[in-house]
Coordinates of C-alpha atoms in Angstrom, one line a residue:
X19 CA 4.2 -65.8 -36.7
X20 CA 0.1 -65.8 -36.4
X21 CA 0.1 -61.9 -38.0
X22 CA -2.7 -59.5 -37.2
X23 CA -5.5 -60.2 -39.0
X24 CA -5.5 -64.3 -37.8
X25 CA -4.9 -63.6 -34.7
X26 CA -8.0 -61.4 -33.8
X27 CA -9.9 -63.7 -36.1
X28 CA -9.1 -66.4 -33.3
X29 CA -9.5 -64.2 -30.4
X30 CA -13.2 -63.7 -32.1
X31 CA -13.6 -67.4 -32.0
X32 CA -12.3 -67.8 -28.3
X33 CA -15.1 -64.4 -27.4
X34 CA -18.1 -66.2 -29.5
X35 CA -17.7 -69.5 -27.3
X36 CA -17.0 -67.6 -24.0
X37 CA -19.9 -67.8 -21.4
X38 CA -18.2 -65.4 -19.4
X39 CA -20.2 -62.2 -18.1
X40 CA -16.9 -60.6 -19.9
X41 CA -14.1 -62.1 -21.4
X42 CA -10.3 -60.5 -22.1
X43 CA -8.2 -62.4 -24.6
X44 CA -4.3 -61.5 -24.5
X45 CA -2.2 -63.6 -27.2
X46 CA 1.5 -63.6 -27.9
X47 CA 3.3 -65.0 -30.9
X48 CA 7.1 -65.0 -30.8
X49 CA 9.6 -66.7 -32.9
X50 CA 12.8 -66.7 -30.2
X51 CA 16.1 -67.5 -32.3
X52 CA 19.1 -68.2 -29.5
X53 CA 22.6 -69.3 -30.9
X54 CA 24.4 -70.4 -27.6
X55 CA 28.2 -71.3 -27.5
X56 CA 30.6 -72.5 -25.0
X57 CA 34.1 -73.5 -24.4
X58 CA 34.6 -71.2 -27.7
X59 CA 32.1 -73.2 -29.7
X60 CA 28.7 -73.2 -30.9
X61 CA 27.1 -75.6 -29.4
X62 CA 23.4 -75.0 -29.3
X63 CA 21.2 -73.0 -32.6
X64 CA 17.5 -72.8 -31.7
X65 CA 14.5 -70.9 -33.5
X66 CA 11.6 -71.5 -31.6
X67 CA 7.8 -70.4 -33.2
X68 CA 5.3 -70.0 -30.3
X69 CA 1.9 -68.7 -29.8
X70 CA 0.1 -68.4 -26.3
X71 CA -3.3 -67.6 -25.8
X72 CA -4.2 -66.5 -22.6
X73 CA -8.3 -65.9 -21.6
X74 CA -9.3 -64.1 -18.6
X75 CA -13.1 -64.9 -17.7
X76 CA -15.1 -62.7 -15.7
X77 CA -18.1 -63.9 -13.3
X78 CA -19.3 -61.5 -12.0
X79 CA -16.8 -60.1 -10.3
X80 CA -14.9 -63.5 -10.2
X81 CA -12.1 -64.3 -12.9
X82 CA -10.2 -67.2 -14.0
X83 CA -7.5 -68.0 -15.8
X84 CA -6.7 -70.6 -18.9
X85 CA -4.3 -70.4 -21.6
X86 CA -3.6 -73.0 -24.5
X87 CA -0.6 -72.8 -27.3
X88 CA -3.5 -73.7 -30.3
X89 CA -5.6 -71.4 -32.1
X90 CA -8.2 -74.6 -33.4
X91 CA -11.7 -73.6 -32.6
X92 CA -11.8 -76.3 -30.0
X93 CA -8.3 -75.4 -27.9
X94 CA -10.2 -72.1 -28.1
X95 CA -13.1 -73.0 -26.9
X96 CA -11.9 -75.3 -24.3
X97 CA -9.5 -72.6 -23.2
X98 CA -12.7 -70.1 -22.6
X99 CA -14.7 -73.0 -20.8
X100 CA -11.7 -73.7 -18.5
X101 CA -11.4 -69.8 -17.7
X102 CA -14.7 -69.7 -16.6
X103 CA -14.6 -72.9 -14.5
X104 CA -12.0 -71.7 -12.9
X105 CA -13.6 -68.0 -11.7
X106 CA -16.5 -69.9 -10.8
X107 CA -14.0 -71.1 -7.7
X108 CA -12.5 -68.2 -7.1
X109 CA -14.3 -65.7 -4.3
X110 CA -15.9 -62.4 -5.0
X111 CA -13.8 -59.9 -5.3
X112 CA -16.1 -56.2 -4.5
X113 CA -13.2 -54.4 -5.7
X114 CA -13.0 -55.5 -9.6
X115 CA -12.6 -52.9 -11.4
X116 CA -14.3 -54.5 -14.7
X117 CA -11.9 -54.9 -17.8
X118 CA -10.7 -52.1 -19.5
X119 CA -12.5 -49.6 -22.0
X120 CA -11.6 -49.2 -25.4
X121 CA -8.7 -46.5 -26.0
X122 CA -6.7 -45.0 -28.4
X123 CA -3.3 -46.3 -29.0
X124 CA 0.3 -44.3 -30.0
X125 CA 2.3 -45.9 -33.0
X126 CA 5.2 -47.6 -31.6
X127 CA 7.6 -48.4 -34.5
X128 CA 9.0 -51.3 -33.0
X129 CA 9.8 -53.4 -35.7
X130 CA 13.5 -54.0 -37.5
X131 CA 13.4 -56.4 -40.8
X132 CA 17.3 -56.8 -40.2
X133 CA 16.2 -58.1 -36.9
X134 CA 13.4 -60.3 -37.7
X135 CA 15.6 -61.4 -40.9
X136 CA 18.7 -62.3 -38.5
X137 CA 19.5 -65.9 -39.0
X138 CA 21.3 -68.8 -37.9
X139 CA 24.6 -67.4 -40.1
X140 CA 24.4 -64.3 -39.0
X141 CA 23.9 -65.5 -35.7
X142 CA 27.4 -67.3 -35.7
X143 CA 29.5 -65.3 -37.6
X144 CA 28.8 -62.5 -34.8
X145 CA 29.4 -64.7 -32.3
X146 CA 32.7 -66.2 -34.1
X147 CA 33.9 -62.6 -33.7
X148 CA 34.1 -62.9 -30.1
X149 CA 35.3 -66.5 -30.0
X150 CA 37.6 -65.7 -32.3
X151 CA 39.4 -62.5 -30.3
X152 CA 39.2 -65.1 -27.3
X153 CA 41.2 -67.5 -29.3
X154 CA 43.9 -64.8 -30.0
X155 CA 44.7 -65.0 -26.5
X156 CA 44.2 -68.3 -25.4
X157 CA 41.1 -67.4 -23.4
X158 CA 37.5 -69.6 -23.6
X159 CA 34.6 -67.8 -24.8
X160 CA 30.7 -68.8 -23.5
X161 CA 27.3 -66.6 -23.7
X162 CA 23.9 -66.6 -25.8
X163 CA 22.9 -64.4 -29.0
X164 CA 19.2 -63.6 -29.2
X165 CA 16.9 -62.3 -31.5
X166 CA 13.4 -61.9 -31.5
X167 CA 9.9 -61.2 -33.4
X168 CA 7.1 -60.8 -31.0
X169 CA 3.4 -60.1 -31.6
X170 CA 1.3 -59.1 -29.1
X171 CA -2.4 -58.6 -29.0
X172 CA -5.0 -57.9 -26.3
X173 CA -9.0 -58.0 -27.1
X174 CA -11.8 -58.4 -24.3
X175 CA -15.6 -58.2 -25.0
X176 CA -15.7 -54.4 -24.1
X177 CA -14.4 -53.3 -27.4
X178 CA -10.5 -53.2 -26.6
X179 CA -8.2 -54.3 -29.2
X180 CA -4.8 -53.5 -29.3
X181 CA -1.9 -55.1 -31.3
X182 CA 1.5 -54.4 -31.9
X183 CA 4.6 -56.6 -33.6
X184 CA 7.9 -55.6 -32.4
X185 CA 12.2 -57.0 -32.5
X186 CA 15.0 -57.3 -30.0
X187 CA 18.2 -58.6 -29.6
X188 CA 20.9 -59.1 -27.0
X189 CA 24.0 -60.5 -26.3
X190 CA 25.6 -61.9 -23.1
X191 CA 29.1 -63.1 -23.4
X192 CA 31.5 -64.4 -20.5
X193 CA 35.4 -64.5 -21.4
X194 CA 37.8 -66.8 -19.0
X195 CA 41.1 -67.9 -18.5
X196 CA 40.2 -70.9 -17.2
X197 CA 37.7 -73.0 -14.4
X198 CA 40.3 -72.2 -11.5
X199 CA 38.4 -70.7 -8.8
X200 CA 40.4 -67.6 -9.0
X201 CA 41.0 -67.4 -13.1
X202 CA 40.3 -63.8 -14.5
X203 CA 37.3 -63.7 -16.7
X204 CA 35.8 -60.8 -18.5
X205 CA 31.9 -59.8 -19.0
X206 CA 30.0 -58.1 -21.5
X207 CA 26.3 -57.7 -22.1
X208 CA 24.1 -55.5 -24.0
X209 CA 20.6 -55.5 -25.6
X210 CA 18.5 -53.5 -28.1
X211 CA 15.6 -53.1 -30.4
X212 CA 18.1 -53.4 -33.7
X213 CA 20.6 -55.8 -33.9
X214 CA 22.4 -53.5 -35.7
X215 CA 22.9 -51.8 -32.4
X216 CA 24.6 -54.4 -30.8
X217 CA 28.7 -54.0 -31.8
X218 CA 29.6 -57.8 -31.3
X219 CA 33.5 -57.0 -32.0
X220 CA 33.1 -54.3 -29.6
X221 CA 31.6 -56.3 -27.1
X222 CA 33.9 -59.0 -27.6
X223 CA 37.0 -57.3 -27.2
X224 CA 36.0 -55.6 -23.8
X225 CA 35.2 -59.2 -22.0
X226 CA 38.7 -59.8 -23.4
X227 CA 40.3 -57.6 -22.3
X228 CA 38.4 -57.3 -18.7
X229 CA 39.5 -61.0 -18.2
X230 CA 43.3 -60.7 -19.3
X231 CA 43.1 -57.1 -16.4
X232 CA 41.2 -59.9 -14.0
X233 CA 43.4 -62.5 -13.9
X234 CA 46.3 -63.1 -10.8
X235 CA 43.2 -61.0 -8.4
X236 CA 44.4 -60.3 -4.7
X237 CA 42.3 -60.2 -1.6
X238 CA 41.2 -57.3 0.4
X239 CA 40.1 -56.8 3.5
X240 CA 36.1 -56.3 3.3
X241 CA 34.5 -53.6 4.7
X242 CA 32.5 -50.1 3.4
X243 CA 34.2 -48.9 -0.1
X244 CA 34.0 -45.8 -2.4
X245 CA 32.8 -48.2 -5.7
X246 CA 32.3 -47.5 -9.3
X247 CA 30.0 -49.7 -10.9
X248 CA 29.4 -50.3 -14.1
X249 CA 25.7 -50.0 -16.3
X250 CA 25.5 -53.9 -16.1
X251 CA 25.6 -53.8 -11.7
X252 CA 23.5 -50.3 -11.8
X253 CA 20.9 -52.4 -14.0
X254 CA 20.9 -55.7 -11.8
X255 CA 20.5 -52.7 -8.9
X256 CA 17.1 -51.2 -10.6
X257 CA 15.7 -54.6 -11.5
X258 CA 16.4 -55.3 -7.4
X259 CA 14.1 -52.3 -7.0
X260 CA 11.6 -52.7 -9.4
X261 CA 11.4 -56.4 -7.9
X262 CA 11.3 -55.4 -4.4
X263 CA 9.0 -52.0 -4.6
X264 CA 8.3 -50.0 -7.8
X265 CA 4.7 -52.5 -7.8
X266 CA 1.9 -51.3 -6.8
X267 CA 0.2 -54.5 -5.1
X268 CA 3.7 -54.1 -2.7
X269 CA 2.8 -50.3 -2.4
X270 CA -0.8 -50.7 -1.1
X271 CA 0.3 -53.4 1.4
X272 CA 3.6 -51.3 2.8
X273 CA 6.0 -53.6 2.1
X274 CA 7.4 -51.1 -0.8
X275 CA 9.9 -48.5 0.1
X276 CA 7.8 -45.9 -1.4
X277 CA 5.1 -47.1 1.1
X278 CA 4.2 -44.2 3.0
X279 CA 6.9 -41.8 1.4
X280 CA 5.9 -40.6 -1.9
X281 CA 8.0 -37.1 -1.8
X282 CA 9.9 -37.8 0.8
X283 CA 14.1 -38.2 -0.1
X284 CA 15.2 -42.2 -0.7
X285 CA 18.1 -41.4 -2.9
X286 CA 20.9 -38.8 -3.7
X287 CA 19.0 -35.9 -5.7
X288 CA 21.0 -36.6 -8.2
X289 CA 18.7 -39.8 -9.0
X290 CA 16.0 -40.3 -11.3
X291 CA 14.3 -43.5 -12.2
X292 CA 11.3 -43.4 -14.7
X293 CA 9.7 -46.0 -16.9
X294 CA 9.2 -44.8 -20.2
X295 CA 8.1 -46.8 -23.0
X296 CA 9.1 -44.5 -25.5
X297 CA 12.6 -44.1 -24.0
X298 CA 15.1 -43.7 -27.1
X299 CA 16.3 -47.3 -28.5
X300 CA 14.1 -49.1 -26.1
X301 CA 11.9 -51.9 -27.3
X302 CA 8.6 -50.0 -27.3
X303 CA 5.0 -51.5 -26.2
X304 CA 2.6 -48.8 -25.9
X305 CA -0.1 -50.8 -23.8
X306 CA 0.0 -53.2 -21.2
X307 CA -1.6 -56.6 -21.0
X308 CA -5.0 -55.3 -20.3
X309 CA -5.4 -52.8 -22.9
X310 CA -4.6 -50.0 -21.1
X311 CA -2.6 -47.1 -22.5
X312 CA 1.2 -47.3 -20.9
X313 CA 2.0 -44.3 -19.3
X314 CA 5.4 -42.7 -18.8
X315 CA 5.7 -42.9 -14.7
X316 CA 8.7 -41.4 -12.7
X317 CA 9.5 -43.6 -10.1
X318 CA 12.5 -41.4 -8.0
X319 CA 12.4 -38.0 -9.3
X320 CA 15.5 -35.8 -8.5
X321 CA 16.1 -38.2 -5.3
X322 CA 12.5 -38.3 -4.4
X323 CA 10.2 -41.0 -4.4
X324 CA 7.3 -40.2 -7.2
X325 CA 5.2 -43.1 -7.9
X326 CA 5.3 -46.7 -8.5
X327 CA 3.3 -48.7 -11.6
X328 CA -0.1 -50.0 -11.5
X329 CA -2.5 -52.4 -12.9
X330 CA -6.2 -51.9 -12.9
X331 CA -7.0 -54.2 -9.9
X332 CA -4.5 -52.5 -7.5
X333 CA -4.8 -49.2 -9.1
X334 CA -8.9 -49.7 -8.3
X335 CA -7.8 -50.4 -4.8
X336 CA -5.5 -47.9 -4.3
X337 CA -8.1 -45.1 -5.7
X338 CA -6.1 -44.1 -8.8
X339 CA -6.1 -45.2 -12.5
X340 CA -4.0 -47.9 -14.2
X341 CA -0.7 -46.7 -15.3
X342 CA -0.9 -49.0 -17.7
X343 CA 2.0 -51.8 -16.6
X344 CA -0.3 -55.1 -16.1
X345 CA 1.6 -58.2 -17.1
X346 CA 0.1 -61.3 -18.8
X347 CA -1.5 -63.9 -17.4
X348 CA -2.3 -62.5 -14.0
X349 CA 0.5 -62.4 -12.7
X350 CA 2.9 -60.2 -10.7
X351 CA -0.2 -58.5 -9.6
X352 CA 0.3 -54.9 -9.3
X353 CA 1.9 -54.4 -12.5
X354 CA 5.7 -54.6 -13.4
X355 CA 8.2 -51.7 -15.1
X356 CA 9.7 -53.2 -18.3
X357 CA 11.4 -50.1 -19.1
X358 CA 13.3 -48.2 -16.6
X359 CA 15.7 -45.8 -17.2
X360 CA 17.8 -43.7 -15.0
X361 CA 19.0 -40.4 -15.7
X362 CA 22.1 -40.1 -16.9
X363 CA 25.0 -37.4 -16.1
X364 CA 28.2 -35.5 -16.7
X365 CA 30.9 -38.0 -15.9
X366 CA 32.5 -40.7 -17.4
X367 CA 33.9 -44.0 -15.6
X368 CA 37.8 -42.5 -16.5
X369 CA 36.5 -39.8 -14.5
X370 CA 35.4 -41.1 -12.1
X371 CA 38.5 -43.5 -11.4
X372 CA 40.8 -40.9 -11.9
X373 CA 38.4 -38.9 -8.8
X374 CA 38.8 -41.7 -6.7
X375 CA 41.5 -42.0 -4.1
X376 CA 41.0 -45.8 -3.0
X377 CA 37.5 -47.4 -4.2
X378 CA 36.4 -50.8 -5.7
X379 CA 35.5 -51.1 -9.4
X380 CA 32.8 -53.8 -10.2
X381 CA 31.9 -54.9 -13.5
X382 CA 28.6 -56.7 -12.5
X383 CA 26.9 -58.0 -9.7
X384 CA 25.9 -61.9 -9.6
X385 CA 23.7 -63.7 -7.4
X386 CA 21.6 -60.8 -5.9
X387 CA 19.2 -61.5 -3.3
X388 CA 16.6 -59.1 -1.3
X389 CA 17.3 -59.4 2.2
X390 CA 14.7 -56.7 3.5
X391 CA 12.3 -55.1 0.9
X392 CA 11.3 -51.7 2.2
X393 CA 15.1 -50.9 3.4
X394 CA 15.8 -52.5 -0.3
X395 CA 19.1 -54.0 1.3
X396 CA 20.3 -56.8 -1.2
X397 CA 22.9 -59.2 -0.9
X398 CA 25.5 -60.6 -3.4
X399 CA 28.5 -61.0 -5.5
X400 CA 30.9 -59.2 -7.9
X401 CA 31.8 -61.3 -10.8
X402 CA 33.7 -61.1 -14.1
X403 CA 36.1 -58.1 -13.2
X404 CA 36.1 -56.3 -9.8
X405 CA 39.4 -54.1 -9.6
X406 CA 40.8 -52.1 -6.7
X407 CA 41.3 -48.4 -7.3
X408 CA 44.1 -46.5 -6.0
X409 CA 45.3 -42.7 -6.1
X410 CA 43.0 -42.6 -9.7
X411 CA 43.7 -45.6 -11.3
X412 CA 43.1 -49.0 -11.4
X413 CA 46.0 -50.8 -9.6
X414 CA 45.2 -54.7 -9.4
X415 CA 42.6 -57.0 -9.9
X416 CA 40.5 -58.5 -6.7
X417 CA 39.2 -61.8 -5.7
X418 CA 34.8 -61.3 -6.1
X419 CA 33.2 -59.8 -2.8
X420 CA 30.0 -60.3 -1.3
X421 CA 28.4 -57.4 -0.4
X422 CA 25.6 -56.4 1.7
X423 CA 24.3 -52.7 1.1
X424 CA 21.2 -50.9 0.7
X425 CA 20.0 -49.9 -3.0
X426 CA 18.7 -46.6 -1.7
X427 CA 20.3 -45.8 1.8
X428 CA 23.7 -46.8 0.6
X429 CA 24.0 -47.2 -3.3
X430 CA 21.7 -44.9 -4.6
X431 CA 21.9 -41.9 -1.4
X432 CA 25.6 -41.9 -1.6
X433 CA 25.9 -41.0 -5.8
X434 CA 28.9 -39.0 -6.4
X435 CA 28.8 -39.3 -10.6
X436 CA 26.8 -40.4 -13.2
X437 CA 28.2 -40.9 -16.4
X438 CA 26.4 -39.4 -19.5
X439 CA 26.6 -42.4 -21.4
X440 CA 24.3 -45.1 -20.7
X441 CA 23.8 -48.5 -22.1
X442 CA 20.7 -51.1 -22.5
X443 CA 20.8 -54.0 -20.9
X444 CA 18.8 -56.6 -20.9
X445 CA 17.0 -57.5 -17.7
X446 CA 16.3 -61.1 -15.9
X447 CA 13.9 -63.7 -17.6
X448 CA 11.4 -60.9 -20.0
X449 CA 11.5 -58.0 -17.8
X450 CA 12.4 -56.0 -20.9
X451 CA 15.1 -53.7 -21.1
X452 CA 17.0 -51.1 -18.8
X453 CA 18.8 -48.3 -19.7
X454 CA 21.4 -48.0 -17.1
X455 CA 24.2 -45.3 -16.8
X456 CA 27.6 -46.1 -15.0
X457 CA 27.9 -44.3 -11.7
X458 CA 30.2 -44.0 -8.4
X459 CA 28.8 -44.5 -4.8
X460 CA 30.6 -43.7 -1.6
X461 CA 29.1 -46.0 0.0
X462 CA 29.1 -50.0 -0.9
X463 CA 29.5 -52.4 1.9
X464 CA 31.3 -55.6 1.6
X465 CA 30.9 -58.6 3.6
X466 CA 33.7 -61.0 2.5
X467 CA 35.5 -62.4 -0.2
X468 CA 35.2 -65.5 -2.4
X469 CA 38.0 -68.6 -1.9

């Protein structure tokens, strides 16, 4: 790890051989441990130490990008030169905002030392106690262990300088009977900012069990289902949406659903959607890759849409301020939520089972796809335990199912229940983490069926 007081010493260097008319500085220093197993052994242990430096030169009001993985006085330097070289071929743009202004920041307390400290025994005997319940019963246990210690600091020549270390930790585990097309297999997942959080026996035991309830599935005819869905396929659902339109660049341009409707109904009112850094358990980051302050923002507000995230550039376009959700780098223009949370409620899944007359229980989705962005229909399968329901309980287990629905129409505008439990989960690639509730729909529409 590069530790505070190095790494603004190098982003000093990288600003005193910038040319730039204004230079912005955004370095990240992770060490990413993974422990990885399959076929109910450990077959991969990794701890990775990375830095990136990323500089953003300003010409004018040009700007181009560089980054290098060396903090020598030269890498730096080269790194600046290359930044400006490359905003010196980039047009004009009249509506750059400038880089941010210096601002106070809000203590984060995002650090664990148990999960900094987390090694590569640790690491296995919490994975051995999933392998090890999958063993009991025959079954073959796969997935990845994570922990993490990230630094992040952002500088430019305005005066900004922010800087905060913080942990996290996840597990994903998959539990099957076999490679058969139609074997049962049972799925867990679950993230944190302490991997004290994370209950590995816990977690192990319910992809056990789902896949042992999975196994034998029968086929149903497809068509549009009462479904209870579980936090993992309610978190692939708001990822969908944040990916589709919760950004502001998609906002300005009208290919978001909140395009054109802030206020108006999407969802059931009992839906609501924020992104909230401070969000209890989360992995905190109290500014954004610019500098700027993150704000709390509600997204679908009591089944209204509310707002969507900003970065400065789109935020300047738009007329309104940065909300403070600028990613690194440049990209994802328009700014990205890396912690959503939806509301939770008064239910439980039993309960909601034991409401349902005939329905479909899905553990998670897999393979999602947007099919049209501003009707935010996706398309995709169920995996790792889907279930039919029947008079309250669940009767038999079912072959996957595509599925075709819209996240708000159909999904989200057809809530029935909301448990008040929630879990995190970790979202796709480093999009942070989600707190997602379970929650029952009357309305999910499915297409077809796996062989």
């Amino acid at each position: 790890m590069v530790g505070k007081e190095r790494a603004f010493e190098s982003i000093k260097e990288a600003f005193a051989s910038s040319r730039a008319d204004m230079t912005e500085i955004v370095l990240i220093s992770e060490r990413d441990s993974l422990t990885r197993f399959a076929n109910s052994e450990i077959h991969q242990n990794t701890s990775v130490d990375d830095v990136t430096i990323m500089v953003r030169a300003i010409d004018g009001t040009r700007e181009g990008w560089a980054s290098t993985n060396q903090l020598t006085p030269e890498a730096l330097a080269d790194a600046a030169a290359r930044a400006l070289e490359m905003a010196s071929v980039q047009p004009a743009n009249p509506d750059f905002p400038g880089l941010a202004e210096p601002a106070q920041y809000e203590d984060a307390h995002g650090y664990d030392e148990t999960t900094a400290a987390f090694g590569p025994m640790e690491r296995a005997e919490a994975v051995q106690s999933i392998i090890r319940q999958a063993d009991a019963h025959k079954l073959n246990a796969s997935g990845a262990l994570r922990t993490r210690v990230r630094e992040i600091a952002v500088a430019n020549t305005l005066g900004v300088c922010a800087w905060h270390v913080g942990t996290d930790a996840s597990l994903v585990t998959v539990v099957m009977e076999s490679f058969e097309a139609n074997a049962g297999s049972g799925y867990a997942e679950a993230g944190a900012m302490r991997v004290g959080d994370l209950d590995f026996q816990a977690l192990g035991a319910r992809a056990v069990d789902k896949c042992i309830a999975s196994m034998n599935p029968v086929a149903i005819e497809p068509g549009e289902f009462v479904a209870v869905l579980e936090p993992s396929a309610v978190s692939t659902a708001m990822e969908m949406l944040a990916y589709m339109g919760m950004n502001g660049l998609s906002f300005t341009e009208g290919r978001s659903y909140a395009s054109g409707r802030l206020g108006a109904k999407v969802t059931s009112e009992m839906v609501t959607i924020i992104d909230d850094w401070r969000h209890p358990r989360m992995a905190p980051l109290p500014f954004d890759f610019e500098g700027v302050p993150r704000k709390r923002v509600p997204l679908i507000q009591n089944g209204l849409a509310a707002g969507v995230v900003f970065d400065r550039a789109i935020a300047a376009r738009a007329h309104t301020k940065s909300t403070g959700h600028a990613v690194p780098g440049g990209e994802e223009k328009g700014g990205y939520p890396i912690h959503l949370a939806m509301a939770t409620g008064i239910s439980s899944v039993e309960e909601m089972v034991a409401e349902t007359e005939r329905g479909v229980y899905v553990t998670r989705f897999n393979y999602v796809n947007p099919v049209h962005p501003t009707k935010t229909i996706i398309t995709g399968m169920t995996k790792d335990g889907t279930f039919l329901i029947e008079n309250g309980r669940i009767t038999k287990p079912l072959r996957n199912l595509r599925f075709t629905e819209s996240i708000l129409d159909g999904i989200l505008g057809s809530v029935q229940a909301i448990s008040r439990e929630a879990e995190l989960i970790p979202a796709l690639g480093d999009g942070g983490l989600y707190s997602a509730p379970a929650i029952k729909t009357g309305r999910l529409n499915f297409t077809g069926a796996s062989a």
